[in-house]
PDB file of C-alpha atoms and ligand atoms in Angstrom:
ATOM      1  CA  UNK A   1      97.425  93.499 132.979  1.00 91.00           C
ATOM      2  CA  UNK A   2     100.631  95.437 135.167  1.00 93.00           C
ATOM      3  CA  UNK A   3     102.503  97.418 133.168  1.00 94.00           C
ATOM      4  CA  UNK A   4     102.194 101.473 133.453  1.00 96.00           C
ATOM      5  CA  UNK A   5     103.534 103.580 130.775  1.00 96.00           C
ATOM      6  CA  UNK A   6     107.024 104.424 130.007  1.00 93.00           C
ATOM      7  CA  UNK A   7     108.747 107.383 128.739  1.00 90.00           C
ATOM      8  CA  UNK A   8     109.441 107.168 124.775  1.00 92.00           C
ATOM      9  CA  UNK A   9     113.072 107.912 125.302  1.00 85.00           C
ATOM     10  CA  UNK A  10     113.766 105.581 127.543  1.00 82.00           C
ATOM     11  CA  UNK A  11     112.551 102.553 125.065  1.00 81.00           C
ATOM     12  CA  UNK A  12     115.982 101.925 123.719  1.00 73.00           C
ATOM     13  CA  UNK A  13     117.482 100.749 127.195  1.00 72.00           C
ATOM     14  CA  UNK A  14     114.668  97.609 126.344  1.00 75.00           C
ATOM     15  CA  UNK A  15     115.700  96.935 123.435  1.00 71.00           C
ATOM     16  CA  UNK A  16     119.018  97.547 123.003  1.00 57.00           C
ATOM     17  CA  UNK A  17     120.331  94.135 124.523  1.00 64.00           C
ATOM     18  CA  UNK A  18     118.529  92.487 121.638  1.00 77.00           C
ATOM     19  CA  UNK A  19     115.920  90.220 123.566  1.00 95.00           C
ATOM     20  CA  UNK A  20     114.062  87.953 121.833  1.00 96.00           C
ATOM     21  CA  UNK A  21     110.366  89.580 120.843  1.00 98.00           C
ATOM     22  CA  UNK A  22     106.746  88.202 120.457  1.00 98.00           C
ATOM     23  CA  UNK A  23     105.512  90.411 117.451  1.00 98.00           C
ATOM     24  CA  UNK A  24     101.760  90.691 117.305  1.00 98.00           C
ATOM     25  CA  UNK A  25      99.819  92.012 114.529  1.00 98.00           C
ATOM     26  CA  UNK A  26      95.957  92.613 113.839  1.00 98.00           C
ATOM     27  CA  UNK A  27      93.864  93.079 111.021  1.00 98.00           C
ATOM     28  CA  UNK A  28      90.095  92.834 110.239  1.00 97.00           C
ATOM     29  CA  UNK A  29      89.786  90.531 112.914  1.00 95.00           C
ATOM     30  CA  UNK A  30      92.857  88.020 111.974  1.00 97.00           C
ATOM     31  CA  UNK A  31      95.214  88.578 114.853  1.00 97.00           C
ATOM     32  CA  UNK A  32      98.902  87.026 115.412  1.00 98.00           C
ATOM     33  CA  UNK A  33     101.655  86.453 117.068  1.00 98.00           C
ATOM     34  CA  UNK A  34     105.019  85.200 116.113  1.00 98.00           C
ATOM     35  CA  UNK A  35     109.038  85.370 118.134  1.00 97.00           C
ATOM     36  CA  UNK A  36     110.974  88.230 116.247  1.00 96.00           C
ATOM     37  CA  UNK A  37     114.904  88.229 117.095  1.00 93.00           C
ATOM     38  CA  UNK A  38     116.105  89.918 114.135  1.00 93.00           C
ATOM     39  CA  UNK A  39     115.769  93.924 114.900  1.00 95.00           C
ATOM     40  CA  UNK A  40     117.688  96.698 115.981  1.00 94.00           C
ATOM     41  CA  UNK A  41     117.601 100.090 116.992  1.00 93.00           C
ATOM     42  CA  UNK A  42     117.904 103.418 114.531  1.00 95.00           C
ATOM     43  CA  UNK A  43     116.464 105.966 116.717  1.00 94.00           C
ATOM     44  CA  UNK A  44     116.017 107.319 120.256  1.00 92.00           C
ATOM     45  CA  UNK A  45     113.697 109.737 120.785  1.00 93.00           C
ATOM     46  CA  UNK A  46     110.987 109.230 118.453  1.00 95.00           C
ATOM     47  CA  UNK A  47     112.330 105.521 118.779  1.00 97.00           C
ATOM     48  CA  UNK A  48     112.840 103.674 115.701  1.00 97.00           C
ATOM     49  CA  UNK A  49     113.012  99.718 115.289  1.00 97.00           C
ATOM     50  CA  UNK A  50     114.025  98.038 112.348  1.00 97.00           C
ATOM     51  CA  UNK A  51     113.017  94.305 112.029  1.00 96.00           C
ATOM     52  CA  UNK A  52     113.013  91.424 109.444  1.00 96.00           C
ATOM     53  CA  UNK A  53     109.427  89.965 109.192  1.00 97.00           C
ATOM     54  CA  UNK A  54     109.433  87.049 106.154  1.00 97.00           C
ATOM     55  CA  UNK A  55     107.411  86.660 103.692  1.00 97.00           C
ATOM     56  CA  UNK A  56     106.789  83.117 104.442  1.00 96.00           C
ATOM     57  CA  UNK A  57     105.170  84.735 107.729  1.00 98.00           C
ATOM     58  CA  UNK A  58     101.552  84.838 108.234  1.00 97.00           C
ATOM     59  CA  UNK A  59     102.382  87.856 110.281  1.00 98.00           C
ATOM     60  CA  UNK A  60     103.918  89.470 107.788  1.00 98.00           C
ATOM     61  CA  UNK A  61     100.948  89.758 105.543  1.00 98.00           C
ATOM     62  CA  UNK A  62      98.976  91.551 108.826  1.00 98.00           C
ATOM     63  CA  UNK A  63     102.056  93.779 109.216  1.00 98.00           C
ATOM     64  CA  UNK A  64     101.703  95.242 105.534  1.00 98.00           C
ATOM     65  CA  UNK A  65      97.522  95.222 105.793  1.00 98.00           C
ATOM     66  CA  UNK A  66      97.803  97.158 109.234  1.00 98.00           C
ATOM     67  CA  UNK A  67     100.870  99.383 109.281  1.00 98.00           C
ATOM     68  CA  UNK A  68     101.009  98.559 112.801  1.00 98.00           C
ATOM     69  CA  UNK A  69     102.146  95.969 115.315  1.00 98.00           C
ATOM     70  CA  UNK A  70     102.870  95.586 118.935  1.00 98.00           C
ATOM     71  CA  UNK A  71     106.588  94.291 120.006  1.00 98.00           C
ATOM     72  CA  UNK A  72     106.177  92.312 123.408  1.00 98.00           C
ATOM     73  CA  UNK A  73     109.405  91.450 125.195  1.00 98.00           C
ATOM     74  CA  UNK A  74     108.779  88.254 127.267  1.00 98.00           C
ATOM     75  CA  UNK A  75     111.081  87.059 129.991  1.00 97.00           C
ATOM     76  CA  UNK A  76     111.878  83.090 130.320  1.00 97.00           C
ATOM     77  CA  UNK A  77     109.016  82.264 132.185  1.00 97.00           C
ATOM     78  CA  UNK A  78     107.158  82.292 129.035  1.00 98.00           C
ATOM     79  CA  UNK A  79     109.976  80.019 126.831  1.00 97.00           C
ATOM     80  CA  UNK A  80     107.894  77.236 126.174  1.00 97.00           C
ATOM     81  CA  UNK A  81     105.113  79.879 124.333  1.00 98.00           C
ATOM     82  CA  UNK A  82     108.074  81.382 122.488  1.00 97.00           C
ATOM     83  CA  UNK A  83     109.153  78.460 120.965  1.00 96.00           C
ATOM     84  CA  UNK A  84     106.277  76.425 120.282  1.00 97.00           C
ATOM     85  CA  UNK A  85     104.689  80.505 118.554  1.00 97.00           C
ATOM     86  CA  UNK A  86     108.036  80.208 116.023  1.00 97.00           C
ATOM     87  CA  UNK A  87     106.767  76.180 115.471  1.00 96.00           C
ATOM     88  CA  UNK A  88     103.706  77.371 113.791  1.00 97.00           C
ATOM     89  CA  UNK A  89     101.729  79.488 111.742  1.00 96.00           C
ATOM     90  CA  UNK A  90      98.557  81.629 112.365  1.00 96.00           C
ATOM     91  CA  UNK A  91      96.617  79.371 109.648  1.00 95.00           C
ATOM     92  CA  UNK A  92      96.627  75.890 111.925  1.00 96.00           C
ATOM     93  CA  UNK A  93      94.919  77.311 114.726  1.00 96.00           C
ATOM     94  CA  UNK A  94      94.431  80.348 116.821  1.00 97.00           C
ATOM     95  CA  UNK A  95      97.973  80.710 118.839  1.00 98.00           C
ATOM     96  CA  UNK A  96      96.475  83.229 121.384  1.00 98.00           C
ATOM     97  CA  UNK A  97      94.091  80.177 122.425  1.00 97.00           C
ATOM     98  CA  UNK A  98      96.686  77.259 122.099  1.00 97.00           C
ATOM     99  CA  UNK A  99      99.702  78.870 124.122  1.00 98.00           C
ATOM    100  CA  UNK A 100      97.136  80.365 126.602  1.00 97.00           C
ATOM    101  CA  UNK A 101      98.503  84.208 125.496  1.00 98.00           C
ATOM    102  CA  UNK A 102      96.292  86.738 127.722  1.00 98.00           C
ATOM    103  CA  UNK A 103      96.259  90.003 125.935  1.00 98.00           C
ATOM    104  CA  UNK A 104      94.950  93.430 126.162  1.00 98.00           C
ATOM    105  CA  UNK A 105      93.795  96.291 124.178  1.00 98.00           C
ATOM    106  CA  UNK A 106      96.570  98.851 122.976  1.00 98.00           C
ATOM    107  CA  UNK A 107      95.779 101.983 123.066  1.00 98.00           C
ATOM    108  CA  UNK A 108      97.154 103.401 119.471  1.00 98.00           C
ATOM    109  CA  UNK A 109      97.209  99.975 117.370  1.00 98.00           C
ATOM    110  CA  UNK A 110      94.778  97.480 116.697  1.00 98.00           C
ATOM    111  CA  UNK A 111      97.569  94.432 117.720  1.00 98.00           C
ATOM    112  CA  UNK A 112      97.066  93.567 121.173  1.00 98.00           C
ATOM    113  CA  UNK A 113      99.412  93.725 124.221  1.00 98.00           C
ATOM    114  CA  UNK A 114     100.937  90.670 125.119  1.00 98.00           C
ATOM    115  CA  UNK A 115      99.914  90.284 129.172  1.00 98.00           C
ATOM    116  CA  UNK A 116     102.399  88.389 130.346  1.00 98.00           C
ATOM    117  CA  UNK A 117     105.746  90.118 128.621  1.00 98.00           C
ATOM    118  CA  UNK A 118     106.898  92.702 130.808  1.00 96.00           C
ATOM    119  CA  UNK A 119     107.055  95.199 128.578  1.00 98.00           C
ATOM    120  CA  UNK A 120     104.861  95.868 124.707  1.00 98.00           C
ATOM    121  CA  UNK A 121     105.817  98.540 122.394  1.00 98.00           C
ATOM    122  CA  UNK A 122     103.309  99.855 120.061  1.00 98.00           C
ATOM    123  CA  UNK A 123     104.430 100.295 116.633  1.00 98.00           C
ATOM    124  CA  UNK A 124     102.900 102.112 113.006  1.00 98.00           C
ATOM    125  CA  UNK A 125     105.062 100.973 110.042  1.00 98.00           C
ATOM    126  CA  UNK A 126     106.974 104.362 109.187  1.00 98.00           C
ATOM    127  CA  UNK A 127     108.946 102.926 105.935  1.00 98.00           C
ATOM    128  CA  UNK A 128     108.519  99.629 103.898  1.00 98.00           C
ATOM    129  CA  UNK A 129     111.149 100.760 101.115  1.00 98.00           C
ATOM    130  CA  UNK A 130     113.468  97.839 101.985  1.00 98.00           C
ATOM    131  CA  UNK A 131     110.641  95.232 102.753  1.00 97.00           C
ATOM    132  CA  UNK A 132     111.215  93.867  98.980  1.00 96.00           C
ATOM    133  CA  UNK A 133     114.405  93.458  98.939  1.00 97.00           C
ATOM    134  CA  UNK A 134     115.636  92.163 103.004  1.00 97.00           C
ATOM    135  CA  UNK A 135     112.005  91.791 104.583  1.00 98.00           C
ATOM    136  CA  UNK A 136     112.849  94.449 106.785  1.00 98.00           C
ATOM    137  CA  UNK A 137     110.320  97.139 108.111  1.00 98.00           C
ATOM    138  CA  UNK A 138     110.980 100.378 109.870  1.00 98.00           C
ATOM    139  CA  UNK A 139     108.862 100.965 112.809  1.00 98.00           C
ATOM    140  CA  UNK A 140     108.271 103.979 115.283  1.00 98.00           C
ATOM    141  CA  UNK A 141     107.589 103.473 118.440  1.00 98.00           C
ATOM    142  CA  UNK A 142     103.935 105.492 119.292  1.00 98.00           C
ATOM    143  CA  UNK A 143     103.607 104.169 122.674  1.00 98.00           C
ATOM    144  CA  UNK A 144     105.151 101.941 125.329  1.00 98.00           C
ATOM    145  CA  UNK A 145     104.105  99.723 128.420  1.00 98.00           C
ATOM    146  CA  UNK A 146     106.374  98.265 131.215  1.00 98.00           C
ATOM    147  CA  UNK A 147     105.478  96.212 134.537  1.00 97.00           C
ATOM    148  CA  UNK A 148     106.857  98.326 136.933  1.00 95.00           C
ATOM    149  CA  UNK A 149     106.934  95.645 139.385  1.00 95.00           C
ATOM    150  CA  UNK A 150     109.999  93.763 136.911  1.00 94.00           C
ATOM    151  CA  UNK A 151     113.105  94.924 138.263  1.00 90.00           C
ATOM    152  CA  UNK A 152     115.456  92.604 136.608  1.00 91.00           C
ATOM    153  CA  UNK A 153     113.754  90.842 133.631  1.00 94.00           C
ATOM    154  CA  UNK A 154     115.388  87.702 132.861  1.00 95.00           C
ATOM    155  CA  UNK A 155     114.710  88.103 128.592  1.00 96.00           C
ATOM    156  CA  UNK A 156     115.750  85.503 125.777  1.00 96.00           C
ATOM    157  CA  UNK A 157     118.385  85.726 123.439  1.00 93.00           C
ATOM    158  CA  UNK A 158     118.574  83.732 120.707  1.00 91.00           C
ATOM    159  CA  UNK A 159     121.563  81.738 120.308  1.00 86.00           C
ATOM    160  CA  UNK A 160     120.512  79.512 117.320  1.00 84.00           C
ATOM    161  CA  UNK A 161     118.605  76.358 117.295  1.00 80.00           C
ATOM    162  CA  UNK A 162     116.471  76.435 119.923  1.00 84.00           C
ATOM    163  CA  UNK A 163     119.049  77.699 122.594  1.00 87.00           C
ATOM    164  CA  UNK A 164     118.787  80.964 124.281  1.00 92.00           C
ATOM    165  CA  UNK A 165     121.389  82.888 126.599  1.00 91.00           C
ATOM    166  CA  UNK A 166     118.924  84.218 129.251  1.00 95.00           C
ATOM    167  CA  UNK A 167     119.792  87.678 130.905  1.00 93.00           C
ATOM    168  CA  UNK A 168     121.440  87.830 133.990  1.00 85.00           C
ATOM    169  CA  UNK A 169     122.161  90.364 137.051  1.00 89.00           C
ATOM    170  CA  UNK A 170     122.256  93.936 136.296  1.00 87.00           C
ATOM    171  CA  UNK A 171     125.204  96.404 136.997  1.00 89.00           C
ATOM    172  CA  UNK A 172     125.300 100.018 137.324  1.00 89.00           C
ATOM    173  CA  UNK A 173     128.739 102.017 136.028  1.00 92.00           C
ATOM    174  CA  UNK A 174     129.326 105.783 135.970  1.00 91.00           C
ATOM    175  CA  UNK A 175     127.192 107.165 132.657  1.00 87.00           C
ATOM    176  CA  UNK A 176     126.966 110.595 131.325  1.00 84.00           C
ATOM    177  CA  UNK A 177     124.264 109.391 128.950  1.00 75.00           C
ATOM    178  CA  UNK A 178     120.785 111.603 130.077  1.00 71.00           C
TER     179      UNK A 178
HETATM  180  C1  FMN N   1     113.191  82.656 118.593  1.00 74.44           C
HETATM  181  C2  FMN N   1     112.764  82.768 117.255  1.00 74.44           C
HETATM  182  C3  FMN N   1     113.653  83.825 116.476  1.00 74.44           C
HETATM  183  C4  FMN N   1     112.952  84.050 114.692  1.00 74.44           C
HETATM  184  N1  FMN N   1     112.908  85.271 114.577  1.00 74.44           N
HETATM  185  C5  FMN N   1     112.415  85.367 113.484  1.00 74.44           C
HETATM  186  C6  FMN N   1     112.686  86.727 112.751  1.00 74.44           C
HETATM  187  O1  FMN N   1     113.426  87.627 113.356  1.00 74.44           O
HETATM  188  N2  FMN N   1     112.157  87.289 111.826  1.00 74.44           N
HETATM  189  C7  FMN N   1     111.368  85.900 111.093  1.00 74.44           C
HETATM  190  O2  FMN N   1     110.434  86.497 109.997  1.00 74.44           O
HETATM  191  N3  FMN N   1     110.812  84.960 111.834  1.00 74.44           N
HETATM  192  C8  FMN N   1     111.104  84.431 112.660  1.00 74.44           C
HETATM  193  N4  FMN N   1     110.929  83.735 113.774  1.00 74.44           N
HETATM  194  C9  FMN N   1     110.502  82.933 112.535  1.00 74.44           C
HETATM  195  C10 FMN N   1     108.734  82.688 112.981  1.00 74.44           C
HETATM  196  O3  FMN N   1     108.231  83.047 114.185  1.00 74.44           O
HETATM  197  C11 FMN N   1     107.759  81.678 112.396  1.00 74.44           C
HETATM  198  O4  FMN N   1     107.883  81.259 111.375  1.00 74.44           O
HETATM  199  C12 FMN N   1     106.285  81.755 112.602  1.00 74.44           C
HETATM  200  O5  FMN N   1     105.953  80.459 112.825  1.00 74.44           O
HETATM  201  C13 FMN N   1     105.936  82.809 112.166  1.00 74.44           C
HETATM  202  O6  FMN N   1     104.242  82.970 112.293  1.00 74.44           O
HETATM  203  P1  FMN N   1     103.063  83.153 111.393  1.00 74.44           P
HETATM  204  O7  FMN N   1     103.225  82.224 110.327  1.00 74.44           O
HETATM  205  O8  FMN N   1     102.015  83.067 111.965  1.00 74.44           O
HETATM  206  O9  FMN N   1     103.549  84.805 111.220  1.00 74.44           O
HETATM  207  C14 FMN N   1     111.623  82.791 114.622  1.00 74.44           C
HETATM  208  C15 FMN N   1     111.596  81.710 115.409  1.00 74.44           C
HETATM  209  C16 FMN N   1     111.958  81.797 116.924  1.00 74.44           C
HETATM  210  C17 FMN N   1     111.622  80.359 117.324  1.00 74.44           C
END
């Protein structure tokens, strides 16, 4: 794995453009991965993220049981695996093996970091009050890992029905944000 620790107050910049994520979960020997595009930032520092994980997905069981997950950020090179993981369930076989997803242990949660994703955010579930109504979990990012060699990550942005927009060039403008 080439990722190095990344400052938590800067995590918002990784998520603000709304990339498709690969959510990994683990509990008592079971492990799962699913693409997730319904997420949104709720806070800077600590970084808070809300996400919808449907009850029809086996990942929701592991997320509820463990109270933890990792949000991995894939780039266009992983498009085939992203869609593949979204078209099957963990009960149909080990997705990590089937889609050749190499992984490494996280520092603070049981769910693994996906090596081929350029960034991985270890998260704790901090609020489940909206799960019953909206299937919405609030997560706090407790550790973040980013590959410093990836300067212009070409992330995937779901446009619906198997269509994705791929992030393009990065441009700079004057900013007062510190
Ligand atoms: C691009 C993409 C985005 C998705 N976003 C979400 C999402 O935000 N929330 C969700 O519950 N399911 C989402 N899904 C569907 C799940 O990934 C899919 O149901 C998956 O098979 C669940 O796997 P599991 O049962 O092993 O957890 C998405 C699928 C794709 C392909």
